[in-house]
Amino acid sequence: MLDPATERRLLGLLGLGIRGRLAVLGVDRVREAARKGTVRVAVVAADASRHSLEKVTRLLVAKRVPIITIASAAVLGEAAGRDTTAVIGVVDAQLAK
């Protein structure tokens, strides 16, 4: 898990990435982008449903995409302007750094 300051910074950057279309949101869109090879890093919520996590993490691991885990789908969703979300995939190389 990340320290609180790092998590806040990450969530702020993810919010900018979503608004700038530099990141994709949700299990289906992240899986689609991973299949195409465009996901640079993924941020997953530890409390997301087991089924959702299995669907996306297996593919991300197979594609060797780095995965960052944060505690809450609600916090991750808030960064993206939603109630909750299980995963956000960053597709922009600069943002992924």
CSV table of N, CA, C and O in Angstrom, one decimal:
chain,number,residue,atom,x,y,z
A,1,MET,N,0.8,-1.2,0.0
A,1,MET,CA,0.0,0.0,0.0
A,1,MET,C,0.9,1.3,0.0
A,1,MET,O,2.0,1.2,0.4
A,2,LEU,N,0.3,2.3,-0.5
A,2,LEU,CA,1.0,3.6,-0.6
A,2,LEU,C,0.8,4.4,0.7
A,2,LEU,O,-0.2,4.3,1.4
A,3,ASP,N,1.8,5.3,1.0
A,3,ASP,CA,1.6,6.2,2.1
A,3,ASP,C,0.5,7.3,1.7
A,3,ASP,O,0.3,7.5,0.5
A,4,PRO,N,-0.1,7.9,2.6
A,4,PRO,CA,-1.2,8.8,2.3
A,4,PRO,C,-0.9,9.9,1.3
A,4,PRO,O,-1.7,10.3,0.4
A,5,ALA,N,0.3,10.5,1.4
A,5,ALA,CA,0.7,11.6,0.5
A,5,ALA,C,0.9,11.1,-0.9
A,5,ALA,O,0.4,11.8,-1.9
A,6,THR,N,1.5,10.0,-1.1
A,6,THR,CA,1.7,9.4,-2.4
A,6,THR,C,0.4,9.0,-3.0
A,6,THR,O,0.2,9.2,-4.2
A,7,GLU,N,-0.5,8.4,-2.2
A,7,GLU,CA,-1.8,8.0,-2.7
A,7,GLU,C,-2.6,9.3,-3.2
A,7,GLU,O,-3.2,9.2,-4.3
A,8,ARG,N,-2.6,10.4,-2.4
A,8,ARG,CA,-3.3,11.6,-2.8
A,8,ARG,C,-2.7,12.1,-4.2
A,8,ARG,O,-3.5,12.5,-5.1
A,9,ARG,N,-1.4,12.1,-4.3
A,9,ARG,CA,-0.8,12.6,-5.6
A,9,ARG,C,-1.2,11.7,-6.7
A,9,ARG,O,-1.5,12.1,-7.8
A,10,LEU,N,-1.1,10.4,-6.5
A,10,LEU,CA,-1.5,9.4,-7.5
A,10,LEU,C,-3.0,9.6,-8.0
A,10,LEU,O,-3.3,9.7,-9.2
A,11,LEU,N,-3.9,9.8,-7.0
A,11,LEU,CA,-5.3,9.9,-7.3
A,11,LEU,C,-5.5,11.2,-8.1
A,11,LEU,O,-6.3,11.3,-9.0
A,12,GLY,N,-4.8,12.3,-7.7
A,12,GLY,CA,-4.9,13.6,-8.4
A,12,GLY,C,-4.5,13.4,-9.9
A,12,GLY,O,-5.1,13.9,-10.8
A,13,LEU,N,-3.3,12.7,-10.1
A,13,LEU,CA,-2.9,12.5,-11.5
A,13,LEU,C,-3.8,11.6,-12.3
A,13,LEU,O,-4.0,11.8,-13.5
A,14,LEU,N,-4.4,10.6,-11.6
A,14,LEU,CA,-5.4,9.8,-12.3
A,14,LEU,C,-6.6,10.5,-12.7
A,14,LEU,O,-7.1,10.4,-13.8
A,15,GLY,N,-7.0,11.4,-11.9
A,15,GLY,CA,-8.2,12.3,-12.2
A,15,GLY,C,-7.9,13.1,-13.4
A,15,GLY,O,-8.7,13.3,-14.3
A,16,LEU,N,-6.7,13.7,-13.5
A,16,LEU,CA,-6.3,14.5,-14.7
A,16,LEU,C,-6.2,13.6,-15.9
A,16,LEU,O,-6.6,14.0,-17.0
A,17,GLY,N,-5.7,12.4,-15.7
A,17,GLY,CA,-5.5,11.5,-16.8
A,17,GLY,C,-6.9,11.1,-17.4
A,17,GLY,O,-7.1,11.0,-18.6
A,18,ILE,N,-7.9,10.8,-16.5
A,18,ILE,CA,-9.2,10.5,-17.0
A,18,ILE,C,-9.8,11.6,-17.8
A,18,ILE,O,-10.3,11.4,-18.9
A,19,ARG,N,-9.7,12.8,-17.2
A,19,ARG,CA,-10.3,14.0,-17.9
A,19,ARG,C,-9.5,14.3,-19.3
A,19,ARG,O,-10.1,14.7,-20.2
A,20,GLY,N,-8.2,14.0,-19.3
A,20,GLY,CA,-7.5,14.2,-20.5
A,20,GLY,C,-7.4,13.0,-21.5
A,20,GLY,O,-6.7,13.0,-22.5
A,21,ARG,N,-8.2,12.0,-21.1
A,21,ARG,CA,-8.3,10.7,-21.9
A,21,ARG,C,-6.9,10.0,-22.1
A,21,ARG,O,-6.6,9.4,-23.1
A,22,LEU,N,-6.2,10.2,-21.0
A,22,LEU,CA,-4.8,9.5,-20.9
A,22,LEU,C,-4.9,8.2,-20.1
A,22,LEU,O,-3.9,7.6,-19.9
A,23,ALA,N,-6.1,7.9,-19.6
A,23,ALA,CA,-6.4,6.7,-18.8
A,23,ALA,C,-7.8,6.2,-19.1
A,23,ALA,O,-8.6,6.9,-19.6
A,24,VAL,N,-7.9,4.9,-18.9
A,24,VAL,CA,-9.2,4.2,-19.2
A,24,VAL,C,-9.7,3.7,-17.8
A,24,VAL,O,-9.0,3.4,-16.9
A,25,LEU,N,-11.0,3.6,-17.7
A,25,LEU,CA,-11.7,3.4,-16.5
A,25,LEU,C,-12.6,2.2,-16.6
A,25,LEU,O,-13.3,2.0,-17.5
A,26,GLY,N,-12.5,1.3,-15.6
A,26,GLY,CA,-13.4,0.1,-15.5
A,26,GLY,C,-12.7,-1.1,-16.0
A,26,GLY,O,-11.8,-1.1,-16.9
A,27,VAL,N,-13.2,-2.3,-15.6
A,27,VAL,CA,-12.6,-3.6,-15.9
A,27,VAL,C,-12.6,-3.8,-17.4
A,27,VAL,O,-11.6,-4.2,-18.0
A,28,ASP,N,-13.8,-3.6,-18.0
A,28,ASP,CA,-13.9,-3.9,-19.5
A,28,ASP,C,-12.9,-3.1,-20.3
A,28,ASP,O,-12.2,-3.6,-21.2
A,29,ARG,N,-12.9,-1.8,-20.0
A,29,ARG,CA,-12.1,-0.9,-20.9
A,29,ARG,C,-10.6,-1.1,-20.6
A,29,ARG,O,-9.8,-1.1,-21.5
A,30,VAL,N,-10.2,-1.4,-19.4
A,30,VAL,CA,-8.8,-1.7,-19.0
A,30,VAL,C,-8.4,-3.0,-19.7
A,30,VAL,O,-7.3,-3.1,-20.3
A,31,ARG,N,-9.3,-4.0,-19.7
A,31,ARG,CA,-9.0,-5.3,-20.3
A,31,ARG,C,-8.8,-5.1,-21.8
A,31,ARG,O,-7.9,-5.7,-22.4
A,32,GLU,N,-9.7,-4.3,-22.4
A,32,GLU,CA,-9.6,-4.1,-23.9
A,32,GLU,C,-8.2,-3.4,-24.2
A,32,GLU,O,-7.5,-3.8,-25.1
A,33,ALA,N,-7.9,-2.4,-23.4
A,33,ALA,CA,-6.6,-1.6,-23.6
A,33,ALA,C,-5.4,-2.5,-23.4
A,33,ALA,O,-4.4,-2.5,-24.1
A,34,ALA,N,-5.5,-3.4,-22.4
A,34,ALA,CA,-4.4,-4.4,-22.1
A,34,ALA,C,-4.2,-5.3,-23.3
A,34,ALA,O,-3.1,-5.6,-23.7
A,35,ARG,N,-5.3,-5.8,-23.8
A,35,ARG,CA,-5.2,-6.7,-25.0
A,35,ARG,C,-4.5,-6.0,-26.2
A,35,ARG,O,-3.8,-6.7,-26.9
A,36,LYS,N,-4.8,-4.7,-26.3
A,36,LYS,CA,-4.2,-4.0,-27.4
A,36,LYS,C,-2.7,-3.6,-27.1
A,36,LYS,O,-2.0,-3.1,-27.9
A,37,GLY,N,-2.3,-3.8,-25.8
A,37,GLY,CA,-1.0,-3.5,-25.4
A,37,GLY,C,-0.7,-2.0,-25.1
A,37,GLY,O,0.4,-1.5,-25.1
A,38,THR,N,-1.8,-1.3,-24.8
A,38,THR,CA,-1.6,0.2,-24.6
A,38,THR,C,-1.6,0.6,-23.1
A,38,THR,O,-1.3,1.7,-22.8
A,39,VAL,N,-1.9,-0.3,-22.2
A,39,VAL,CA,-1.9,0.0,-20.8
A,39,VAL,C,-0.5,0.0,-20.3
A,39,VAL,O,0.3,-0.9,-20.4
A,40,ARG,N,0.0,1.2,-19.7
A,40,ARG,CA,1.3,1.3,-19.2
A,40,ARG,C,1.4,0.9,-17.7
A,40,ARG,O,2.4,0.4,-17.3
A,41,VAL,N,0.4,1.2,-16.9
A,41,VAL,CA,0.3,0.9,-15.5
A,41,VAL,C,-1.2,0.8,-15.1
A,41,VAL,O,-2.0,1.6,-15.7
A,42,ALA,N,-1.5,0.0,-14.2
A,42,ALA,CA,-2.9,-0.1,-13.7
A,42,ALA,C,-3.0,0.1,-12.2
A,42,ALA,O,-2.1,-0.3,-11.5
A,43,VAL,N,-4.0,0.8,-11.8
A,43,VAL,CA,-4.3,1.0,-10.4
A,43,VAL,C,-5.6,0.3,-10.1
A,43,VAL,O,-6.6,0.5,-10.7
A,44,VAL,N,-5.5,-0.7,-9.1
A,44,VAL,CA,-6.7,-1.5,-8.8
A,44,VAL,C,-7.0,-1.3,-7.3
A,44,VAL,O,-6.2,-1.0,-6.5
A,45,ALA,N,-8.3,-1.4,-7.0
A,45,ALA,CA,-8.8,-1.3,-5.7
A,45,ALA,C,-8.8,-2.6,-5.0
A,45,ALA,O,-9.4,-3.6,-5.5
A,46,ALA,N,-8.2,-2.7,-3.9
A,46,ALA,CA,-8.1,-4.0,-3.1
A,46,ALA,C,-9.4,-4.5,-2.7
A,46,ALA,O,-9.6,-5.7,-2.6
A,47,ASP,N,-10.4,-3.6,-2.5
A,47,ASP,CA,-11.7,-4.1,-2.0
A,47,ASP,C,-12.7,-4.3,-3.2
A,47,ASP,O,-13.9,-4.5,-2.9
A,48,ALA,N,-12.3,-4.3,-4.4
A,48,ALA,CA,-13.1,-4.6,-5.5
A,48,ALA,C,-13.5,-6.1,-5.4
A,48,ALA,O,-12.9,-6.9,-4.8
A,49,SER,N,-14.6,-6.5,-6.2
A,49,SER,CA,-15.0,-7.9,-6.1
A,49,SER,C,-14.0,-8.8,-6.6
A,49,SER,O,-13.2,-8.5,-7.5
A,50,ARG,N,-13.9,-10.0,-6.0
A,50,ARG,CA,-12.9,-11.0,-6.4
A,50,ARG,C,-13.0,-11.3,-7.9
A,50,ARG,O,-12.0,-11.4,-8.6
A,51,HIS,N,-14.2,-11.4,-8.4
A,51,HIS,CA,-14.4,-11.7,-9.8
A,51,HIS,C,-13.8,-10.6,-10.7
A,51,HIS,O,-13.1,-10.9,-11.7
A,52,SER,N,-14.1,-9.4,-10.4
A,52,SER,CA,-13.6,-8.3,-11.2
A,52,SER,C,-12.0,-8.3,-11.2
A,52,SER,O,-11.4,-8.1,-12.2
A,53,LEU,N,-11.5,-8.4,-10.0
A,53,LEU,CA,-10.0,-8.4,-9.8
A,53,LEU,C,-9.4,-9.6,-10.6
A,53,LEU,O,-8.4,-9.4,-11.3
A,54,GLU,N,-10.0,-10.8,-10.5
A,54,GLU,CA,-9.4,-11.9,-11.3
A,54,GLU,C,-9.5,-11.6,-12.8
A,54,GLU,O,-8.5,-12.0,-13.5
A,55,LYS,N,-10.6,-11.1,-13.3
A,55,LYS,CA,-10.7,-10.9,-14.7
A,55,LYS,C,-9.6,-9.9,-15.2
A,55,LYS,O,-9.0,-10.2,-16.3
A,56,VAL,N,-9.3,-8.9,-14.5
A,56,VAL,CA,-8.4,-7.9,-15.0
A,56,VAL,C,-6.9,-8.2,-14.6
A,56,VAL,O,-6.0,-8.1,-15.4
A,57,THR,N,-6.7,-8.7,-13.4
A,57,THR,CA,-5.3,-8.9,-13.0
A,57,THR,C,-4.6,-10.0,-13.7
A,57,THR,O,-3.4,-9.9,-14.0
A,58,ARG,N,-5.3,-11.1,-14.0
A,58,ARG,CA,-4.6,-12.1,-14.8
A,58,ARG,C,-4.1,-11.6,-16.1
A,58,ARG,O,-3.0,-11.9,-16.5
A,59,LEU,N,-4.9,-10.8,-16.8
A,59,LEU,CA,-4.5,-10.3,-18.1
A,59,LEU,C,-3.4,-9.3,-17.9
A,59,LEU,O,-2.4,-9.3,-18.7
A,60,LEU,N,-3.5,-8.4,-16.9
A,60,LEU,CA,-2.4,-7.5,-16.7
A,60,LEU,C,-1.1,-8.2,-16.4
A,60,LEU,O,0.0,-7.7,-16.9
A,61,VAL,N,-1.1,-9.2,-15.6
A,61,VAL,CA,0.1,-9.9,-15.2
A,61,VAL,C,0.7,-10.6,-16.5
A,61,VAL,O,1.9,-10.6,-16.7
A,62,ALA,N,-0.2,-11.2,-17.3
A,62,ALA,CA,0.3,-11.9,-18.5
A,62,ALA,C,0.9,-10.9,-19.5
A,62,ALA,O,1.9,-11.2,-20.2
A,63,LYS,N,0.4,-9.6,-19.5
A,63,LYS,CA,0.9,-8.6,-20.4
A,63,LYS,C,2.1,-7.8,-19.7
A,63,LYS,O,2.6,-6.9,-20.3
A,64,ARG,N,2.4,-8.2,-18.5
A,64,ARG,CA,3.5,-7.6,-17.7
A,64,ARG,C,3.3,-6.1,-17.5
A,64,ARG,O,4.2,-5.3,-17.6
A,65,VAL,N,2.0,-5.8,-17.2
A,65,VAL,CA,1.7,-4.4,-16.8
A,65,VAL,C,1.9,-4.2,-15.3
A,65,VAL,O,1.3,-5.0,-14.5
A,66,PRO,N,2.6,-3.2,-14.9
A,66,PRO,CA,2.7,-2.9,-13.4
A,66,PRO,C,1.4,-2.6,-12.8
A,66,PRO,O,0.6,-1.9,-13.4
A,67,ILE,N,1.2,-3.1,-11.6
A,67,ILE,CA,-0.1,-2.9,-10.9
A,67,ILE,C,0.2,-2.3,-9.6
A,67,ILE,O,1.0,-2.7,-8.8
A,68,ILE,N,-0.6,-1.2,-9.3
A,68,ILE,CA,-0.5,-0.5,-8.1
A,68,ILE,C,-1.9,-0.7,-7.4
A,68,ILE,O,-2.9,-0.6,-8.0
A,69,THR,N,-1.8,-1.1,-6.1
A,69,THR,CA,-3.0,-1.4,-5.4
A,69,THR,C,-3.3,-0.3,-4.4
A,69,THR,O,-2.4,0.1,-3.6
A,70,ILE,N,-4.5,0.2,-4.4
A,70,ILE,CA,-5.0,1.1,-3.3
A,70,ILE,C,-6.1,0.4,-2.6
A,70,ILE,O,-6.7,-0.5,-3.0
A,71,ALA,N,-6.4,1.0,-1.4
A,71,ALA,CA,-7.3,0.3,-0.5
A,71,ALA,C,-8.8,0.2,-0.9
A,71,ALA,O,-9.5,-0.7,-0.7
A,72,SER,N,-9.3,1.3,-1.6
A,72,SER,CA,-10.7,1.4,-1.7
A,72,SER,C,-11.2,1.8,-3.1
A,72,SER,O,-10.7,2.7,-3.8
A,73,ALA,N,-12.2,1.0,-3.6
A,73,ALA,CA,-12.9,1.3,-4.8
A,73,ALA,C,-13.6,2.7,-4.8
A,73,ALA,O,-13.7,3.4,-5.8
A,74,ALA,N,-14.1,3.1,-3.6
A,74,ALA,CA,-14.7,4.4,-3.5
A,74,ALA,C,-13.7,5.5,-3.7
A,74,ALA,O,-14.0,6.5,-4.4
A,75,VAL,N,-12.6,5.4,-3.1
A,75,VAL,CA,-11.5,6.4,-3.3
A,75,VAL,C,-11.1,6.5,-4.7
A,75,VAL,O,-10.9,7.6,-5.3
A,76,LEU,N,-10.9,5.3,-5.3
A,76,LEU,CA,-10.4,5.3,-6.7
A,76,LEU,C,-11.5,5.9,-7.6
A,76,LEU,O,-11.3,6.6,-8.6
A,77,GLY,N,-12.8,5.5,-7.3
A,77,GLY,CA,-13.9,6.1,-8.1
A,77,GLY,C,-14.0,7.6,-8.0
A,77,GLY,O,-14.3,8.3,-8.9
A,78,GLU,N,-13.8,8.1,-6.7
A,78,GLU,CA,-13.9,9.5,-6.5
A,78,GLU,C,-12.9,10.3,-7.4
A,78,GLU,O,-13.2,11.3,-7.9
A,79,ALA,N,-11.7,9.7,-7.6
A,79,ALA,CA,-10.7,10.4,-8.4
A,79,ALA,C,-11.2,10.4,-9.9
A,79,ALA,O,-10.8,11.3,-10.6
A,80,ALA,N,-12.0,9.5,-10.2
A,80,ALA,CA,-12.5,9.4,-11.6
A,80,ALA,C,-13.9,10.1,-11.8
A,80,ALA,O,-14.4,10.0,-12.9
A,81,GLY,N,-14.4,10.6,-10.7
A,81,GLY,CA,-15.7,11.2,-10.8
A,81,GLY,C,-16.9,10.3,-10.8
A,81,GLY,O,-18.0,10.5,-11.3
A,82,ARG,N,-16.7,9.1,-10.2
A,82,ARG,CA,-17.7,8.1,-10.1
A,82,ARG,C,-17.9,7.7,-8.6
A,82,ARG,O,-17.1,8.1,-7.8
A,83,ASP,N,-18.9,6.9,-8.3
A,83,ASP,CA,-19.1,6.4,-7.0
A,83,ASP,C,-18.0,5.4,-6.6
A,83,ASP,O,-17.3,5.6,-5.6
A,84,THR,N,-17.8,4.4,-7.4
A,84,THR,CA,-16.7,3.4,-7.2
A,84,THR,C,-16.2,3.0,-8.6
A,84,THR,O,-16.9,3.1,-9.6
A,85,THR,N,-15.0,2.5,-8.6
A,85,THR,CA,-14.4,1.8,-9.7
A,85,THR,C,-13.4,0.8,-9.3
A,85,THR,O,-12.7,1.1,-8.3
A,86,ALA,N,-13.3,-0.3,-9.9
A,86,ALA,CA,-12.3,-1.4,-9.5
A,86,ALA,C,-10.9,-1.1,-10.1
A,86,ALA,O,-10.0,-1.5,-9.4
A,87,VAL,N,-10.8,-0.5,-11.2
A,87,VAL,CA,-9.5,-0.4,-11.9
A,87,VAL,C,-9.5,0.8,-12.8
A,87,VAL,O,-10.4,1.2,-13.4
A,88,ILE,N,-8.3,1.5,-12.9
A,88,ILE,CA,-8.0,2.5,-13.8
A,88,ILE,C,-6.7,2.1,-14.5
A,88,ILE,O,-5.7,1.7,-13.8
A,89,GLY,N,-6.7,2.2,-15.8
A,89,GLY,CA,-5.5,1.9,-16.6
A,89,GLY,C,-4.9,3.1,-17.3
A,89,GLY,O,-5.6,3.8,-18.0
A,90,VAL,N,-3.7,3.4,-17.0
A,90,VAL,CA,-3.0,4.6,-17.6
A,90,VAL,C,-2.5,4.1,-19.0
A,90,VAL,O,-1.7,3.2,-19.0
A,91,VAL,N,-2.8,4.9,-20.0
A,91,VAL,CA,-2.4,4.5,-21.4
A,91,VAL,C,-1.3,5.5,-21.9
A,91,VAL,O,-0.7,5.2,-22.9
A,92,ASP,N,-1.1,6.6,-21.2
A,92,ASP,CA,-0.1,7.5,-21.6
A,92,ASP,C,1.2,7.3,-20.9
A,92,ASP,O,1.3,7.2,-19.7
A,93,ALA,N,2.3,7.2,-21.7
A,93,ALA,CA,3.6,6.8,-21.1
A,93,ALA,C,4.1,7.9,-20.1
A,93,ALA,O,4.7,7.5,-19.1
A,94,GLN,N,3.9,9.1,-20.4
A,94,GLN,CA,4.4,10.2,-19.5
A,94,GLN,C,3.6,10.2,-18.2
A,94,GLN,O,4.2,10.4,-17.2
A,95,LEU,N,2.3,10.0,-18.3
A,95,LEU,CA,1.5,10.0,-17.0
A,95,LEU,C,1.9,8.7,-16.2
A,95,LEU,O,1.9,8.8,-15.0
A,96,ALA,N,2.2,7.7,-16.9
A,96,ALA,CA,2.6,6.4,-16.2
A,96,ALA,C,3.9,6.5,-15.3
A,96,ALA,O,4.0,5.8,-14.4
A,97,LYS,N,4.7,7.5,-15.7
A,97,LYS,CA,6.0,7.6,-15.0
A,97,LYS,C,5.7,8.2,-13.6
A,97,LYS,O,6.3,8.0,-12.7
